[in-house]
Amino acid sequence: MKLSLFFLPTLAFPLLLAAQAPSPVASFLQSNCVACHNAKVKQGNLDLSSLSFDLENPIYFAKWERVHDRVRDGEMPPIKNPKLTPPVVNAFLNQLAAPLIATSRARMAVEGRSTLRRMNRYEYENTLRDILDAPWLQVKEMLPEDGIAYRYNKVSEALNISHVQMSRYLAASEYALREVLPRSATQPQANTTRYYTREMPAFFRKVNFPRAAERNTFPVLGEKADLGALRKTAPMTVGAANPELRELEGLGVIASTYEPLEIRFDKFVAPVAGRYKLRFSTHTMWVGPEKSEKWWKPNPEDISRGRTVEPVVIYSEKRPHQMRRLGSFDAHPDARVVELDVYLLPNETIRPDAVRLFRSRPQNWRNPLATPEGSPGVVFRWMEAEGPIVDKWPTTGHQLLFADLPYTLDKSGKAEFQSKDPQADAQRLLRRFLERAYRRPAPEEDVLRFANLTAKALASGYTFTDAMISAYSAILCSPAFVTLEEKPGKLDNFALAARLSYFLRNSEPDAELRQLASTGKLSTPATLRAQTERLLRSPDSARFVSSFLDYWLDLRKLDITSPDERLYNDYYLDEYLVESSGDETRAFFGELVGKNLAARNLVDSDFVMVNEKLAKLYGIPGVEGSALRRVPRPAGNPRGGLMTQASILKITANGTTTSPVLRGVWIAERILGLHIPPPPASVPAVEPDTRGAATIRELLAKHRSDTTCNSCHQKIDPAGFALESFDVAGGYRDKYRALPNYTQQEWTKAPDWSKGIGHNGLAFQFEHKLPVDPSGVLPDGRRFADVRELKQHLLADERQIARNLATQLITYSTGAPVRFGDRPALEAILNQTQKDGYGVRSLIHAIVQSELFRSK
């Protein structure tokens, strides 16, 4: 809710403590502001007649900063005053800004922009993975959720350190260290084993041919039905007795992997954590209809060559239902072998999912993809697993922890290292580990301190291995490791390397950065630019894209809501759509960075990053397959930019209804960088009418009749109205869906209604009721008819779009918000990148070269 700062010009209330302000500032306030903001009226709980100008006080500083920004943005004074010409207003702003900037910079010179912060749990996991060269490590879930400030989990104000935090770090670090110890006396040899689906119990244990065929697997031989296996007149597989025929055997599905049809290669279980290569032999099939009036039922005996290309997603699974997405590929009508390079955890198995196919739910399910001609499906012949693949022996983690010390394996397979001189070996190994773990040279006193810890553990009866693990764990929980060490002023080369790496890799500096830091060369502008460019080109930059978007755009919340099972059954259980939409947003931002595209693309772009699934949702023809690719946006299509992407539209809805307020706030804050205060606790939320009696616009009109509510909603709602053209999953709509209380006979009398079969195989029906009105009027009076015109209005100020993006990147990379004293530096960054349209990659380079980034 926006509160007035100014009302009518007056001289009735002389400034008291505010007289400490510079004379021109005090004069402006006395002439234009204190009629409403004085000790008697105190509009908005602000008394400018007695507001101290003690800028050293953070409370007073924040109030004066707010006064500056409200005048700057033209929000105050609220009534036109012919005397307040732009030169007069600009003079006031300059005179108020000067002491604010000076105070802010003086404070930062002493304290620094940011304060000491610890790694968040994502950074901690990535850092352990990189130090121990163990990309499969999963430790972040062992750590408490991180706090958030200024939208990010990288700001020290929200990253507290408690005894609970430290105990969790201790447990996570010990787990990680033990995961990289050897489990064999010699280098493990990668085993390659082929797992045929006909020999996997999980592929056919629940089949009951030919009943409930939609939820069964279909025996296929080549491109035809295997009638012998189907009718149980022949064994399910010929096995090794006929290798050529065995290669043609397969089991097909016309439903995706969902209960009770939970197919998996259950005879494969990853023996240890590590890298594996998985190969899959698949093809699509076409299943003819049952020869009855129920044409939607499949005939398992009528199978022919596939007519479609079907996406397949591969998950790892650890019981019960702990799944990780490993990768995806397309199954084609002709049999093909595809390979995925993956990392697996111990005891994980592999679960394939033909994700476009329906997910059957009892009772009375029906395949939504069935036609009178038949149904599409996917056949799985076999999976081949190669691994664990160990490229180096001893492994990097093993070498780092115990170097060349001999070891034996006890009965449980645990490695026990032997030392003839435990004290000397402990110091030698700890010195090596500290040099690698610390992000700067390790003091010798730290070596001795942790060596003393090892000695105490040995004296208490620990084995040498356990004593060293306890010391290593202590290092990985120590302040020098857990926190990013920075001192007020210009960052030294080591701190600069850490800041750059945790910005663009979300992890500790790699070998090249550490080497440049140790020689003092990193801080030269040319070297810093070259390293920034190298990291942006690295595959590790995907960590930056994912982490940044998870918090800037709230992409981490993509799975929090689910489309309503009755109103949006066509989206319900469609995880492939959700996964594709998140991938789109990451690919889109990656394209902006990779091609140095202008920041204006965040609002509107002439291309989209889509696969077949998203292209169908967006009404874009000619896109086939599961791979995301850059596709030109068709003329007149409303997509392009962030705000019309399915992920954003889903995040800003609740699964049942959409809210212009939520979506309007999202645009204001995430794209334009405006601050929208939360509503007062006494103001109830507006609840949309799912029965279609009133539109959300009509409900909000009543809400906005309160002037205190309207002051904020006039800024929020218009942009949100433009996005009402999109439903809870991102589909385009002209009318709202509704679920009236109709009887079955009355449904057919409804003027505009739809029915169909949802992704869960159950029937749905809803009415297209009230029309969507995506038009609006911006606070400055500019009108728009729909989201296309809204985008063009927003693009009138490309610099503000770039300013907000730069602000988000600065906060994310430095762990501190852009403060008042940082504003000139921010404008300098924008000036440097203006010539290329504020290219996103150029903005990143300019930020890294700026004093904001290079100083604490």
CSV table of C-alpha atoms in Angstrom, one decimal, residues 114 316 368 413 475 482 491 498 547 568 579 601 644 742 792 807:
chain,number,residue,atom,x,y,z
A,114,SER,CA,29.2,-6.5,2.3
A,316,SER,CA,17.6,-42.7,-11.3
A,368,PRO,CA,-6.3,-39.3,-24.2
A,413,GLY,CA,35.1,-53.0,2.7
A,475,ILE,CA,38.8,-28.0,8.4
A,482,VAL,CA,32.9,-22.0,5.5
A,491,LEU,CA,39.8,-7.2,-2.5
A,498,ALA,CA,36.7,-16.5,-4.7
A,547,SER,CA,21.2,-20.6,-9.0
A,568,TYR,CA,-7.1,-28.1,-15.4
A,579,GLU,CA,10.3,-29.8,-16.5
A,601,ASN,CA,14.9,-9.4,-24.5
A,644,THR,CA,5.0,-15.0,-21.1
A,742,TYR,CA,-24.6,-28.3,-13.7
A,792,GLN,CA,6.1,-2.1,-26.0
A,807,THR,CA,21.1,-4.6,-9.7
